[in-house]
Coordinates of N, CA and C and ligand atoms in Angstrom, one line a residue:
M17 N 1.1 -1.2 0.0 CA 0.0 0.0 0.0 C 0.9 1.3 0.2
I18 N 0.6 2.1 -0.7 CA 1.4 3.4 -1.0 C 0.7 4.4 0.3
R19 N 1.6 4.6 1.0 CA 1.3 5.8 2.2 C 1.8 7.3 1.7
P20 N 0.9 8.2 2.4 CA 1.2 9.6 2.0 C 2.5 10.0 2.7
I21 N 3.4 10.7 2.0 CA 4.6 11.1 2.4 C 4.3 12.3 3.3
I22 N 4.8 12.4 4.6 CA 4.7 13.4 5.5 C 5.7 14.7 5.1
R23 N 5.2 15.9 4.9 CA 6.1 17.1 4.5 C 7.0 17.8 5.8
F24 N 7.8 18.4 5.3 CA 8.7 19.2 6.4 C 7.8 20.1 7.1
G25 N 7.8 20.1 8.0 CA 7.2 21.1 9.3 C 6.0 20.2 10.1
A26 N 6.1 18.9 9.4 CA 5.2 18.0 10.5 C 6.2 17.4 11.7
E27 N 5.4 17.6 13.0 CA 6.4 17.3 13.9 C 7.2 15.9 13.8
V28 N 6.5 14.7 13.4 CA 7.4 13.5 13.2 C 8.4 13.6 12.7
L29 N 8.8 14.6 11.8 CA 10.1 14.8 10.8 C 11.1 15.4 11.5
H30 N 10.9 15.9 12.5 CA 11.6 16.8 13.5 C 11.9 16.5 14.8
K31 N 11.6 15.3 15.1 CA 12.2 14.6 16.5 C 12.7 13.3 16.1
P32 N 13.6 12.6 17.2 CA 14.3 11.3 16.9 C 13.4 10.2 17.1
A33 N 13.6 9.3 16.0 CA 12.7 8.1 16.0 C 13.2 6.9 17.1
S34 N 12.2 6.0 17.5 CA 12.4 5.3 18.5 C 13.0 3.7 18.1
P35 N 13.9 2.9 18.5 CA 14.1 1.8 18.2 C 13.1 0.9 18.0
V36 N 13.1 0.0 17.2 CA 12.1 -1.3 16.9 C 12.5 -2.4 17.7
A37 N 11.5 -2.8 18.4 CA 11.7 -3.8 19.4 C 11.7 -5.2 19.0
D38 N 11.0 -5.5 17.9 CA 10.7 -6.8 17.3 C 10.2 -6.8 15.8
V39 N 10.6 -7.6 15.0 CA 10.4 -7.3 13.4 C 9.0 -8.3 13.3
T40 N 7.9 -7.6 13.9 CA 6.5 -8.0 13.9 C 5.9 -8.2 12.6
P41 N 4.8 -8.9 12.0 CA 4.2 -8.7 10.8 C 3.8 -7.3 10.5
E42 N 3.4 -6.6 11.5 CA 3.1 -5.1 11.4 C 4.3 -4.1 10.8
I43 N 5.4 -4.7 11.3 CA 6.6 -4.1 11.1 C 6.9 -4.3 9.2
E44 N 6.9 -5.5 9.1 CA 6.9 -6.2 7.7 C 6.1 -5.5 6.6
T45 N 5.1 -5.2 7.3 CA 4.0 -4.7 6.2 C 4.1 -3.2 5.9
L46 N 5.0 -2.4 7.2 CA 5.2 -1.0 7.1 C 6.5 -1.0 6.0
I47 N 7.3 -1.9 6.2 CA 8.5 -2.0 5.2 C 8.1 -2.1 4.0
D48 N 7.2 -3.1 3.7 CA 6.7 -3.1 2.3 C 6.1 -2.2 1.8
D49 N 5.3 -1.4 2.6 CA 4.5 -0.1 2.3 C 5.8 0.9 2.1
M50 N 6.6 1.2 2.8 CA 7.8 2.0 2.5 C 8.3 1.9 1.1
I51 N 8.4 0.5 0.9 CA 9.2 0.0 -0.7 C 8.6 0.6 -1.6
Q52 N 7.0 0.4 -1.3 CA 6.1 0.6 -2.5 C 5.9 2.2 -2.8
T53 N 5.9 3.0 -1.6 CA 5.9 4.2 -1.4 C 7.1 4.9 -2.0
M54 N 8.1 4.5 -1.6 CA 9.5 5.0 -2.2 C 9.5 4.7 -4.0
Y55 N 9.1 3.7 -4.2 CA 9.0 3.3 -5.8 C 7.9 4.2 -6.4
A56 N 7.1 4.7 -5.8 CA 6.1 5.2 -6.4 C 6.3 6.8 -6.3
A57 N 6.9 7.2 -5.6 CA 7.5 8.5 -5.6 C 7.7 9.3 -6.9
P58 N 8.8 8.8 -7.6 CA 9.9 7.8 -7.1 C 11.1 8.4 -6.4
G59 N 11.6 7.5 -5.4 CA 12.7 8.4 -5.0 C 13.7 6.9 -4.5
I60 N 15.2 7.5 -4.2 CA 16.1 6.3 -3.6 C 16.1 6.2 -2.3
G61 N 15.5 7.0 -1.5 CA 15.4 6.5 -0.2 C 14.1 7.0 0.7
L62 N 13.6 6.0 1.5 CA 12.6 6.7 2.6 C 12.7 6.0 4.0
A63 N 12.5 7.1 4.9 CA 12.5 6.7 6.3 C 11.1 6.5 6.8
A64 N 10.9 5.8 7.9 CA 9.7 5.7 8.2 C 9.1 7.0 9.0
P65 N 9.7 7.8 9.4 CA 9.1 9.2 10.0 C 8.5 9.9 8.9
Q66 N 9.2 9.6 7.5 CA 8.5 10.5 6.5 C 7.1 9.7 5.9
V67 N 6.7 8.4 6.6 CA 5.3 8.2 6.4 C 4.4 8.2 7.9
G68 N 4.9 9.0 8.9 CA 4.2 9.2 9.8 C 4.6 8.3 11.1
V69 N 5.5 7.3 10.7 CA 5.9 6.5 11.6 C 7.2 6.5 12.5
P70 N 7.1 7.2 13.7 CA 8.4 7.5 14.5 C 9.3 6.3 14.9
L71 N 9.7 5.3 13.9 CA 10.6 4.2 14.3 C 11.9 4.4 13.3
R72 N 13.0 3.6 13.9 CA 14.1 3.7 13.4 C 14.3 2.6 12.2
I73 N 13.7 2.7 11.1 CA 13.8 2.2 9.6 C 13.8 3.0 8.6
F74 N 14.7 2.5 7.6 CA 14.7 3.4 6.3 C 14.9 2.1 5.3
V75 N 14.5 2.6 4.3 CA 14.8 1.7 2.9 C 15.3 2.5 1.7
C76 N 16.3 1.8 1.1 CA 16.8 2.7 -0.1 C 17.3 2.0 -1.4
D77 N 17.0 2.4 -2.4 CA 17.5 1.7 -3.7 C 18.2 2.7 -4.8
V78 N 19.4 3.0 -4.8 CA 20.1 3.9 -5.8 C 19.7 3.6 -7.3
S79 N 19.3 2.3 -7.5 CA 18.9 1.9 -8.9 C 17.4 2.2 -9.0
V80 N 16.5 2.7 -8.2 CA 14.9 3.0 -8.4 C 14.5 1.8 -9.1
G81 N 14.7 0.4 -8.6 CA 14.0 -0.5 -9.0 C 14.6 -1.4 -10.1
R82 N 15.7 -0.7 -10.9 CA 16.1 -1.5 -11.9 C 17.3 -2.7 -11.3
N83 N 17.7 -2.7 -10.3 CA 18.6 -3.5 -9.8 C 18.1 -4.1 -8.4
A84 N 17.5 -5.7 -8.4 CA 17.0 -6.0 -7.0 C 17.7 -6.0 -5.9
A85 N 19.6 -6.2 -6.3 CA 20.4 -6.4 -5.3 C 20.5 -4.7 -4.6
D86 N 20.0 -4.0 -5.4 CA 20.6 -2.5 -4.7 C 19.3 -2.0 -3.5
L87 N 18.0 -3.1 -3.4 CA 17.2 -2.6 -2.3 C 17.4 -2.9 -1.3
L88 N 17.6 -1.9 -0.2 CA 18.5 -2.4 1.0 C 17.5 -1.8 2.2
T89 N 17.4 -2.7 3.2 CA 16.4 -2.3 4.1 C 16.9 -2.3 5.5
F90 N 16.6 -1.3 6.2 CA 17.8 -1.1 7.7 C 16.9 -1.0 8.6
I91 N 16.9 -2.0 9.6 CA 16.1 -1.6 11.2 C 17.1 -1.3 12.2
N92 N 16.9 -0.4 12.9 CA 17.8 0.1 13.7 C 19.2 0.2 13.4
P93 N 19.4 1.2 12.5 CA 20.9 1.1 11.9 C 21.4 2.0 12.7
D94 N 23.0 1.7 12.5 CA 24.1 2.4 13.1 C 25.2 2.6 12.0
F95 N 25.7 3.9 12.1 CA 27.0 3.9 11.5 C 28.3 3.1 12.0
V96 N 29.0 2.4 11.2 CA 30.1 1.6 11.5 C 31.5 2.6 11.0
E97 N 31.5 3.1 10.1 CA 32.4 4.0 9.6 C 32.2 4.8 8.7
R98 N 32.4 6.5 8.5 CA 32.3 7.2 7.7 C 33.6 8.2 7.6
D99 N 34.0 8.3 6.2 CA 35.1 9.3 6.0 C 35.0 10.1 4.6
G100 N 35.8 10.8 4.5 CA 35.7 11.5 3.0 C 34.9 12.8 3.3
M101 N 34.7 13.3 2.1 CA 33.6 14.2 1.8 C 33.3 14.4 0.5
Q102 N 31.9 14.6 0.0 CA 31.5 15.2 -1.3 C 30.4 16.4 -1.1
L103 N 30.5 16.9 -2.2 CA 29.4 18.0 -2.2 C 28.5 17.8 -3.3
E104 N 27.3 17.6 -3.4 CA 26.4 17.2 -4.2 C 25.0 17.5 -4.0
E105 N 24.4 18.0 -5.0 CA 22.8 18.7 -5.0 C 21.9 17.6 -4.3
E106 N 21.0 17.8 -3.4 CA 20.3 16.8 -2.9 C 18.8 17.3 -2.8
G107 N 18.0 16.7 -2.6 CA 16.7 16.8 -2.4 C 15.8 15.6 -1.7
C108 N 14.7 15.7 -1.0 CA 14.0 15.0 -0.4 C 12.8 15.0 -0.7
L109 N 12.1 13.8 -0.6 CA 10.6 13.5 -0.9 C 9.6 14.3 -0.1
S110 N 10.0 14.7 1.2 CA 9.5 15.4 2.2 C 9.6 16.8 2.1
V111 N 10.4 17.0 0.9 CA 10.9 18.8 0.9 C 10.7 18.9 -0.8
P112 N 9.6 18.6 -1.5 CA 9.3 18.6 -2.8 C 9.4 19.9 -3.5
G113 N 10.3 19.9 -4.7 CA 10.2 21.2 -5.2 C 11.8 21.9 -4.7
F114 N 12.3 21.4 -3.7 CA 13.8 22.1 -3.4 C 14.9 21.3 -3.3
N115 N 15.9 22.0 -3.8 CA 17.2 21.2 -3.9 C 18.3 22.1 -3.2
A116 N 19.3 21.5 -2.7 CA 20.4 22.6 -2.3 C 21.7 21.3 -2.2
T117 N 22.8 21.9 -2.3 CA 24.2 21.1 -2.2 C 24.3 21.0 -0.7
V118 N 24.6 20.0 -0.3 CA 24.8 19.4 1.2 C 26.3 18.6 1.2
A119 N 27.0 19.1 2.0 CA 28.4 18.2 2.2 C 28.1 17.1 3.0
R120 N 28.6 16.0 2.7 CA 28.5 14.5 3.2 C 29.5 13.7 3.1
P121 N 29.9 12.9 4.1 CA 31.0 12.0 3.8 C 30.9 11.1 2.6
S122 N 31.9 10.7 1.8 CA 31.9 10.1 0.8 C 31.9 8.7 0.9
R123 N 32.2 8.1 2.0 CA 32.0 6.7 2.3 C 31.2 6.6 3.6
A124 N 30.4 5.5 3.7 CA 29.7 5.4 4.9 C 29.5 3.7 4.9
I125 N 29.6 3.3 6.1 CA 29.2 1.7 6.5 C 28.4 1.6 7.4
V126 N 27.2 1.1 7.0 CA 26.1 1.1 8.2 C 25.8 -0.5 8.4
K127 N 25.3 -0.7 9.5 CA 24.8 -1.9 10.0 C 23.4 -2.1 10.6
G128 N 22.8 -3.0 10.5 CA 21.5 -2.8 11.0 C 20.9 -4.3 10.7
L129 N 19.4 -4.3 11.0 CA 18.6 -5.7 10.8 C 18.0 -5.6 9.3
N130 N 18.1 -6.5 8.7 CA 17.4 -6.4 7.1 C 15.9 -6.8 7.5
R131 N 15.2 -6.9 6.3 CA 13.6 -7.1 6.6 C 13.5 -8.4 7.0
A132 N 14.3 -9.4 7.1 CA 14.0 -10.5 7.8 C 14.7 -10.8 9.2
G133 N 15.1 -9.3 9.7 CA 15.3 -9.5 11.1 C 16.8 -10.0 11.3
Q134 N 17.8 -10.2 9.9 CA 19.1 -10.5 10.5 C 19.8 -9.5 10.2
E135 N 21.2 -9.4 10.8 CA 21.8 -8.2 11.1 C 22.7 -8.3 9.5
H136 N 22.8 -7.0 8.8 CA 23.6 -6.8 7.6 C 24.5 -5.5 7.6
V137 N 25.7 -5.5 7.2 CA 26.5 -4.5 7.0 C 26.8 -4.1 5.8
V138 N 26.4 -2.9 5.4 CA 26.9 -2.5 3.9 C 27.7 -1.2 3.7
E139 N 28.6 -1.3 3.0 CA 29.3 -0.1 2.5 C 28.7 0.4 1.5
G140 N 28.5 1.9 1.7 CA 28.3 2.8 0.4 C 29.1 3.9 0.3
T141 N 29.5 4.1 -1.1 CA 30.2 5.5 -1.5 C 29.4 5.9 -2.4
G142 N 30.1 7.4 -2.7 CA 29.1 8.2 -3.5 C 27.6 8.3 -3.2
L143 N 26.9 8.1 -4.4 CA 25.3 8.2 -4.0 C 25.0 7.4 -3.1
L144 N 25.1 6.1 -2.8 CA 24.5 5.4 -1.6 C 25.0 5.8 -0.3
A145 N 26.3 6.1 -0.2 CA 26.9 6.8 1.1 C 25.9 8.2 1.0
R146 N 25.9 8.9 0.1 CA 24.8 10.1 0.6 C 23.5 9.7 1.1
C147 N 23.0 8.8 0.5 CA 21.7 8.2 0.9 C 21.4 7.9 2.1
F148 N 22.7 6.8 2.4 CA 22.6 6.3 3.9 C 22.5 7.6 5.0
Q149 N 23.5 8.5 4.8 CA 23.3 9.5 5.7 C 22.1 10.6 5.6
H150 N 21.5 10.7 4.4 CA 20.5 11.4 4.3 C 19.4 10.6 5.1
E151 N 19.1 9.4 5.1 CA 18.1 8.5 5.6 C 18.5 8.2 7.2
M152 N 19.7 8.3 7.7 CA 19.8 8.1 9.0 C 19.7 9.6 10.0
D153 N 20.1 10.5 9.1 CA 19.5 12.0 9.6 C 18.0 11.9 9.7
H154 N 17.1 11.4 9.0 CA 15.8 11.4 9.1 C 15.6 10.7 10.6
L155 N 16.2 9.7 10.6 CA 15.9 8.9 12.1 C 16.5 9.5 13.4
E156 N 17.1 10.9 13.2 CA 17.4 11.7 14.1 C 16.4 13.0 14.4
G157 N 15.9 13.0 13.4 CA 14.8 14.4 13.4 C 15.6 15.5 12.5
T158 N 16.4 14.9 11.8 CA 17.0 16.1 10.8 C 16.6 15.8 9.2
V159 N 16.2 17.0 8.7 CA 16.0 16.9 7.3 C 17.2 17.8 6.5
F160 N 17.6 17.5 5.2 CA 18.9 18.3 4.8 C 18.5 19.8 4.9
V161 N 17.5 20.4 5.0 CA 17.2 21.8 5.1 C 18.0 22.1 6.1
D162 N 18.0 21.4 7.6 CA 18.6 21.7 8.7 C 20.2 21.4 8.5
R163 N 20.8 21.0 7.6 CA 22.2 21.0 7.5 C 22.5 22.1 6.6
L164 N 21.5 23.3 6.0 CA 22.1 24.3 5.1 C 22.4 25.4 6.3
R165 N 23.0 26.6 5.8 CA 23.2 27.5 6.6 C 22.8 29.0 6.1
G166 N 22.6 29.9 6.8 CA 22.1 31.1 6.4 C 21.0 31.2 5.3
L167 N 21.7 32.2 4.3 CA 20.4 32.6 3.4 C 19.6 31.3 2.9
Q168 N 20.5 30.4 2.4 CA 20.2 29.3 1.7 C 19.0 28.7 2.6
K169 N 19.1 28.4 3.7 CA 18.2 27.7 4.5 C 17.0 28.6 4.7
D170 N 17.0 30.1 5.1 CA 16.0 31.0 5.3 C 15.3 31.0 4.2
L171 N 15.6 30.9 3.1 CA 15.1 30.9 1.8 C 14.2 29.8 1.6
I172 N 14.5 28.7 1.7 CA 13.7 27.7 1.7 C 12.5 27.6 2.7
V173 N 12.9 27.9 4.0 CA 12.2 27.8 4.8 C 10.8 28.8 4.8
R174 N 11.5 29.9 4.4 CA 10.5 31.1 4.3 C 9.5 30.8 3.0
R175 N 10.0 30.0 1.8 CA 8.9 29.5 0.8 C 8.3 28.7 1.1
I176 N 8.6 27.6 2.0 CA 7.7 26.8 2.6 C 6.6 27.3 3.5
K177 N 7.1 28.1 4.2 CA 5.7 28.6 5.2 C 4.8 29.5 4.2
K178 N 5.2 30.0 3.3 CA 4.4 30.8 2.3 C 3.5 29.8 1.8
L179 N 4.1 28.9 1.1 CA 3.2 27.7 0.5 C 2.2 27.1 1.6
S180 N 2.5 26.7 2.7 CA 1.8 26.5 4.0 C 0.6 27.4 4.3
R181 N 0.7 28.7 4.3 CA -0.1 29.6 4.5 C -1.2 29.8 3.2
A182 N -0.5 29.4 2.3 CA -1.4 29.2 0.9 C -2.2 27.8 1.1
G183 N -1.9 26.9 1.8 CA -2.6 25.6 1.6 C -2.2 24.9 0.4
K184 N -0.8 24.9 -0.1 CA -0.1 24.4 -1.1 C 0.7 23.7 -0.5
W185 N 1.2 23.0 0.8 CA 2.2 22.4 1.4 C 1.5 21.0 1.9
Ligands
ZN211 ZN1 14.5 12.8 2.7

């Protein structure tokens, strides 16, 4: 089932998510829905808070469905390692219509449980490393806009407020 994607400004996107206690059938359904919602958008990653569920789960697929092996699910993820630096333009399904250049490490290793509840460790470089950090940020209540500084951040926040007031957000 495709779930509605929550937008920047909603409380659930701006506070840390809670660990998953058990991979229950409800959690499996949530993950399946998140994958469907990510592909439908389409996007390369989606975190549970983005569908209004404050739990530490994210899914990603940098191939957007073209390569089955690229679909990854992480439950209760942690960083094992991060290094390097990359500067690329980034967007977010919860902030549609806005992009900005964000500095991120160029390599990241994440460990967590997969959809079957087994631990896996995955190394990402380039786009996958960026995706890992973007989704891990969501689990801490951080949206990419929060990583911007000064005028660039103010401009996006002001535009979103204006859209909200007009009922278009
Ligand atoms: Zn996002």
